[in-house]
Amino acid sequence: MNNYICSTCGVQYDATEDNPLECKICMDDRQYVPSTGQKWTTLHNLKQDGYTNEFVEVEPNLIAIKTKPQVGIGQTAYLMKTPEGNVLWDCITYIDEDTVQRIQDMGGLKAIAISHPHYYSAICEWAEIFNCPIYIHESDQEWTTRKSDHYVFWKEKSLRINSSIELINLGGHFKGSSVLLWKSDTNPEGVLLVGDTILMVPDSGWVSFMYSYPNRIPLSPNVIKNIRGMIIKYEFNRLYDAFGKSILEDGKGSVIKSADRYLKYIEIE
Ligand SMILES: [Zn+2]
Ligand SMILES: [Zn+2]
């Protein structure tokens, strides 16, 4: 029996004798199956192939973790050091002894929080190793690909998971798409980790929001208005997305003006 991993999105499935026939995440309109067809791998195979996880401290107490070379979509996970323990925002598929040791040396993980199904990766594997809960918005429960006792499916529009971290369900890309607000005495301006609920674009200081990024499917004006209406209630300065991009000044202003720009163009007749 193997926990097969979809090579395109990097999401791991419940153990089966043979690989699953299809990946439900990639069959969805928001993802794609490559023209070369559905391919599967396992964590064991990835370990044989010499992958490694790179840790970079992007600001005090915030560590970006990324697999080299790229696995699946190639997202970055972020580890936040808080007085109540470390929290991992989003997750990556690859995990090896070196990764476990480095995180244990920093005090392990108290919780994993996930923005949306594209980053479900190997969450159950990570949660078992660090014996911690996985916070996922209930609206996206149907997209989970492994059974686990570690899931905490939250229903609210926002959920505080410790004194400095709050999850906010903005919706859009997925119904459960969420962002993480990290704010404390040592970090009073606030950092927003956005997954790809909000995505940085090449135009510096601007972001966008989409139903599907690879297939270029936009969101409706009402959904953008909802996202704008939710996010305007929160204060934050810096933004980090899932692909190593950031906005380091006036992040809130960037999100609001980008929502307004989106609405301006999508509502043109
Ligand atoms: Zn997939
Ligand atoms: Zn996505």
Tab-separated table of C-alpha atoms and ligand atoms in Angstrom:
chain	number	residue	atom	x	y	z
A	1	MET	CA	0.000	0.000	0.000
A	2	ASN	CA	1.234	3.489	-0.872
A	3	ASN	CA	0.107	7.024	-0.177
A	4	TYR	CA	0.305	8.129	-3.802
A	5	ILE	CA	1.107	11.771	-4.572
A	6	CYS	CA	-0.176	13.550	-7.704
A	7	SER	CA	2.910	14.798	-9.555
A	8	THR	CA	1.090	17.897	-10.892
A	9	CYS	CA	-0.413	19.341	-7.690
A	10	GLY	CA	1.659	17.464	-5.083
A	11	VAL	CA	-1.393	16.357	-3.069
A	12	GLN	CA	-1.100	13.027	-1.258
A	13	TYR	CA	-3.949	10.468	-1.161
A	14	ASP	CA	-5.087	7.741	1.265
A	15	ALA	CA	-3.006	4.564	0.960
A	16	THR	CA	-4.017	2.239	-1.881
A	17	GLU	CA	-2.479	-0.801	-3.567
A	18	ASP	CA	-2.529	0.799	-7.025
A	19	ASN	CA	-2.364	4.517	-7.775
A	20	PRO	CA	-5.750	6.318	-7.909
A	21	LEU	CA	-7.212	6.690	-11.426
A	22	GLU	CA	-7.432	10.462	-11.262
A	23	CYS	CA	-6.619	13.410	-8.977
A	24	LYS	CA	-9.798	15.231	-7.982
A	25	ILE	CA	-7.841	18.442	-7.333
A	26	CYS	CA	-6.364	18.434	-10.869
A	27	MET	CA	-9.635	17.355	-12.551
A	28	ASP	CA	-11.279	20.520	-11.171
A	29	ASP	CA	-11.604	23.631	-13.423
A	30	ARG	CA	-9.135	25.476	-11.195
A	31	GLN	CA	-6.276	23.062	-11.991
A	32	TYR	CA	-5.342	20.897	-14.961
A	33	VAL	CA	-4.057	17.492	-15.988
A	34	PRO	CA	-0.971	18.010	-18.162
A	35	SER	CA	-1.062	16.916	-21.815
A	36	THR	CA	1.383	14.130	-20.906
A	37	GLY	CA	-1.296	12.632	-18.630
A	38	GLN	CA	-1.828	11.991	-14.922
A	39	LYS	CA	1.364	10.933	-13.140
A	40	TRP	CA	1.921	9.731	-9.565
A	41	THR	CA	4.862	9.523	-7.218
A	42	THR	CA	5.422	8.733	-3.522
A	43	LEU	CA	7.360	10.347	-0.703
A	44	HIS	CA	9.723	7.371	-0.838
A	45	ASN	CA	10.469	8.056	-4.532
A	46	LEU	CA	11.008	11.774	-3.872
A	47	LYS	CA	13.507	10.922	-1.101
A	48	GLN	CA	15.436	8.685	-3.552
A	49	ASP	CA	15.510	11.510	-6.097
A	50	GLY	CA	17.525	13.913	-3.946
A	51	TYR	CA	14.993	16.653	-3.152
A	52	THR	CA	15.756	19.054	-0.348
A	53	ASN	CA	13.887	21.729	1.614
A	54	GLU	CA	15.391	25.206	1.804
A	55	PHE	CA	14.735	27.361	4.912
A	56	VAL	CA	14.997	31.166	4.570
A	57	GLU	CA	14.223	33.662	7.369
A	58	VAL	CA	12.324	36.355	5.425
A	59	GLU	CA	11.852	38.554	8.499
A	60	PRO	CA	12.396	37.960	12.226
A	61	ASN	CA	10.445	34.871	13.345
A	62	LEU	CA	9.090	34.147	9.844
A	63	ILE	CA	10.733	31.320	7.910
A	64	ALA	CA	9.917	30.415	4.307
A	65	ILE	CA	10.255	26.700	3.486
A	66	LYS	CA	10.450	25.577	-0.134
A	67	THR	CA	11.420	22.345	-1.874
A	68	LYS	CA	14.251	22.323	-4.434
A	69	PRO	CA	13.802	21.286	-7.221
A	70	GLN	CA	10.090	22.074	-7.488
A	71	VAL	CA	7.524	19.470	-6.391
A	72	GLY	CA	3.905	19.873	-7.607
A	73	ILE	CA	2.734	23.488	-7.780
A	74	GLY	CA	5.919	24.659	-6.042
A	75	GLN	CA	4.381	26.695	-3.244
A	76	THR	CA	6.222	28.089	-0.225
A	77	ALA	CA	5.158	27.201	3.337
A	78	TYR	CA	5.807	29.706	6.157
A	79	LEU	CA	6.761	28.859	9.724
A	80	MET	CA	5.932	31.553	12.279
A	81	LYS	CA	7.577	31.524	15.683
A	82	THR	CA	5.071	32.779	18.256
A	83	PRO	CA	5.254	32.839	22.079
A	84	GLU	CA	2.718	29.981	22.096
A	85	GLY	CA	4.676	27.822	19.665
A	86	ASN	CA	5.378	27.528	15.961
A	87	VAL	CA	2.594	27.673	13.391
A	88	LEU	CA	2.992	26.467	9.810
A	89	TRP	CA	1.010	28.374	7.177
A	90	ASP	CA	0.302	26.216	4.170
A	91	CYS	CA	2.297	23.088	3.618
A	92	ILE	CA	4.583	21.448	1.105
A	93	THR	CA	4.635	17.825	-0.037
A	94	TYR	CA	8.237	16.957	0.603
A	95	ILE	CA	9.397	16.129	4.125
A	96	ASP	CA	12.602	14.311	5.117
A	97	GLU	CA	14.641	13.670	8.277
A	98	ASP	CA	16.617	16.897	7.842
A	99	THR	CA	13.385	18.958	7.633
A	100	VAL	CA	11.936	17.252	10.720
A	101	GLN	CA	15.168	17.816	12.676
A	102	ARG	CA	15.389	21.502	11.707
A	103	ILE	CA	11.790	22.124	12.791
A	104	GLN	CA	12.208	20.082	15.995
A	105	ASP	CA	15.310	22.186	16.794
A	106	MET	CA	13.052	25.279	16.564
A	107	GLY	CA	10.513	23.694	18.946
A	108	GLY	CA	8.330	21.591	16.591
A	109	LEU	CA	4.899	22.662	15.328
A	110	LYS	CA	1.864	23.648	17.429
A	111	ALA	CA	-0.475	23.920	14.427
A	112	ILE	CA	-0.725	23.792	10.648
A	113	ALA	CA	-3.187	26.178	8.934
A	114	ILE	CA	-4.038	25.801	5.259
A	115	SER	CA	-5.258	28.445	2.804
A	116	HIS	CA	-7.003	26.104	0.311
A	117	PRO	CA	-6.955	22.617	-1.308
A	118	HIS	CA	-4.094	23.297	-3.768
A	119	TYR	CA	-1.748	23.236	-0.763
A	120	TYR	CA	-3.145	20.166	0.998
A	121	SER	CA	0.149	18.559	-0.161
A	122	ALA	CA	1.215	16.008	2.508
A	123	ILE	CA	-0.526	17.757	5.454
A	124	CYS	CA	-1.476	14.497	7.168
A	125	GLU	CA	2.119	13.268	7.009
A	126	TRP	CA	3.350	16.548	8.565
A	127	ALA	CA	0.584	16.593	11.224
A	128	GLU	CA	1.361	13.016	12.284
A	129	ILE	CA	5.094	13.720	12.605
A	130	PHE	CA	4.598	16.886	14.684
A	131	ASN	CA	1.386	15.672	16.362
A	132	CYS	CA	-0.484	18.912	15.727
A	133	PRO	CA	-3.904	19.994	14.398
A	134	ILE	CA	-4.516	20.997	10.749
A	135	TYR	CA	-6.872	23.996	10.469
A	136	ILE	CA	-8.965	23.883	7.269
A	137	HIS	CA	-12.090	25.895	6.544
A	138	GLU	CA	-15.138	23.649	6.599
A	139	SER	CA	-16.267	24.854	3.138
A	140	ASP	CA	-13.294	22.997	1.625
A	141	GLN	CA	-13.647	19.782	3.641
A	142	GLU	CA	-14.881	17.899	0.543
A	143	TRP	CA	-11.472	18.423	-1.123
A	144	THR	CA	-9.430	16.561	1.502
A	145	THR	CA	-7.744	13.467	0.038
A	146	ARG	CA	-6.688	11.672	3.241
A	147	LYS	CA	-8.521	10.715	6.388
A	148	SER	CA	-6.955	12.058	9.592
A	149	ASP	CA	-7.769	12.687	13.241
A	150	HIS	CA	-5.693	15.874	13.042
A	151	TYR	CA	-8.188	17.956	11.032
A	152	VAL	CA	-9.944	20.893	12.679
A	153	PHE	CA	-12.640	22.123	10.276
A	154	TRP	CA	-13.568	25.669	11.274
A	155	LYS	CA	-16.852	27.298	10.208
A	156	GLU	CA	-16.552	30.940	11.226
A	157	LYS	CA	-15.614	33.893	8.989
A	158	SER	CA	-12.496	34.241	11.147
A	159	LEU	CA	-10.814	32.141	13.798
A	160	ARG	CA	-8.127	33.127	16.296
A	161	ILE	CA	-5.786	30.159	16.818
A	162	ASN	CA	-3.480	31.863	19.305
A	163	SER	CA	-2.874	35.338	20.753
A	164	SER	CA	-1.095	36.586	17.606
A	165	ILE	CA	-2.648	34.559	14.781
A	166	GLU	CA	-6.076	34.833	13.192
A	167	LEU	CA	-7.380	32.948	10.141
A	168	ILE	CA	-9.759	34.897	7.882
A	169	ASN	CA	-12.011	33.182	5.331
A	170	LEU	CA	-12.112	35.504	2.291
A	171	GLY	CA	-13.449	32.962	-0.244
A	172	GLY	CA	-13.018	33.613	-3.956
A	173	HIS	CA	-10.533	31.109	-5.367
A	174	PHE	CA	-12.211	28.405	-3.217
A	175	LYS	CA	-15.194	28.882	-0.883
A	176	GLY	CA	-12.898	28.139	2.039
A	177	SER	CA	-9.941	30.204	0.734
A	178	SER	CA	-8.346	31.905	3.708
A	179	VAL	CA	-5.525	34.202	4.723
A	180	LEU	CA	-3.549	34.358	7.963
A	181	LEU	CA	-3.100	37.590	9.930
A	182	TRP	CA	-0.075	37.578	12.223
A	183	LYS	CA	0.122	40.472	14.644
A	184	SER	CA	1.817	40.759	18.016
A	185	ASP	CA	3.626	43.200	20.332
A	186	THR	CA	6.852	42.482	18.443
A	187	ASN	CA	5.062	42.706	15.094
A	188	PRO	CA	2.456	45.460	15.630
A	189	GLU	CA	2.057	46.489	11.979
A	190	GLY	CA	0.749	43.054	11.031
A	191	VAL	CA	1.689	40.532	8.391
A	192	LEU	CA	-0.840	38.911	6.063
A	193	LEU	CA	0.051	35.516	4.612
A	194	VAL	CA	-2.185	35.147	1.592
A	195	GLY	CA	-1.574	31.722	-0.024
A	196	ASP	CA	-3.058	32.386	-3.435
A	197	THR	CA	-6.334	33.720	-2.051
A	198	ILE	CA	-4.604	36.973	-3.013
A	199	LEU	CA	-1.822	36.721	-5.609
A	200	MET	CA	1.039	39.129	-6.270
A	201	VAL	CA	1.256	40.266	-9.889
A	202	PRO	CA	4.281	41.636	-11.832
A	203	ASP	CA	3.014	45.235	-11.381
A	204	SER	CA	4.752	46.007	-8.085
A	205	GLY	CA	2.492	46.874	-5.137
A	206	TRP	CA	-0.543	45.291	-6.837
A	207	VAL	CA	-2.337	41.946	-6.403
A	208	SER	CA	-5.112	39.988	-8.077
A	209	PHE	CA	-7.784	37.448	-7.234
A	210	MET	CA	-8.931	34.629	-9.525
A	211	TYR	CA	-11.094	31.526	-9.582
A	212	SER	CA	-8.378	29.726	-11.574
A	213	TYR	CA	-4.869	31.090	-12.029
A	214	PRO	CA	-3.600	28.473	-14.553
A	215	ASN	CA	-6.835	28.574	-16.604
A	216	ARG	CA	-7.332	32.362	-16.243
A	217	ILE	CA	-10.936	32.171	-14.960
A	218	PRO	CA	-11.929	35.411	-13.203
A	219	LEU	CA	-14.138	35.978	-10.166
A	220	SER	CA	-17.433	37.864	-10.317
A	221	PRO	CA	-17.709	41.502	-9.148
A	222	ASN	CA	-19.767	40.422	-6.127
A	223	VAL	CA	-17.080	38.003	-4.944
A	224	ILE	CA	-14.427	40.729	-5.251
A	225	LYS	CA	-16.679	43.138	-3.328
A	226	ASN	CA	-17.037	40.520	-0.565
A	227	ILE	CA	-13.271	40.042	-0.342
A	228	ARG	CA	-12.762	43.829	-0.232
A	229	GLY	CA	-15.478	44.188	2.430
A	230	MET	CA	-13.865	41.543	4.648
A	231	ILE	CA	-10.234	42.601	4.335
A	232	ILE	CA	-10.888	46.313	4.922
A	233	LYS	CA	-11.781	45.476	8.554
A	234	TYR	CA	-8.215	44.325	9.292
A	235	GLU	CA	-4.955	46.248	9.696
A	236	PHE	CA	-1.743	44.869	8.175
A	237	ASN	CA	1.319	46.216	6.436
A	238	ARG	CA	3.312	43.388	4.856
A	239	LEU	CA	2.060	40.623	2.561
A	240	TYR	CA	3.680	37.302	1.620
A	241	ASP	CA	2.224	35.054	-1.077
A	242	ALA	CA	2.728	31.353	-1.841
A	243	PHE	CA	5.442	31.887	-4.447
A	244	GLY	CA	8.065	33.871	-2.567
A	245	LYS	CA	6.688	37.292	-3.524
A	246	SER	CA	5.967	40.014	-1.001
A	247	ILE	CA	4.715	43.562	-0.540
A	248	LEU	CA	6.630	45.171	2.302
A	249	GLU	CA	4.854	48.555	2.582
A	250	ASP	CA	1.145	49.441	2.702
A	251	GLY	CA	-0.053	45.912	1.968
A	252	LYS	CA	-3.608	46.799	2.951
A	253	GLY	CA	-3.657	49.773	0.565
A	254	SER	CA	-2.353	47.473	-2.197
A	255	VAL	CA	-5.143	44.937	-1.677
A	256	ILE	CA	-7.884	47.584	-1.566
A	257	LYS	CA	-6.688	49.524	-4.630
A	258	SER	CA	-6.214	46.217	-6.511
A	259	ALA	CA	-9.798	45.147	-5.704
A	260	ASP	CA	-10.983	48.555	-6.953
A	261	ARG	CA	-8.908	48.228	-10.148
A	262	TYR	CA	-10.293	44.712	-10.738
A	263	LEU	CA	-13.864	45.974	-10.292
A	264	LYS	CA	-13.240	48.918	-12.618
A	265	TYR	CA	-12.160	46.632	-15.485
A	266	ILE	CA	-14.548	43.717	-14.953
A	267	GLU	CA	-17.508	46.066	-14.876
A	268	ILE	CA	-16.591	47.840	-18.150
A	269	GLU	CA	-19.271	47.080	-20.772
B	1	ZN	ZN	-3.373	16.664	-8.635
B	2	ZN	ZN	-4.812	27.673	-5.732
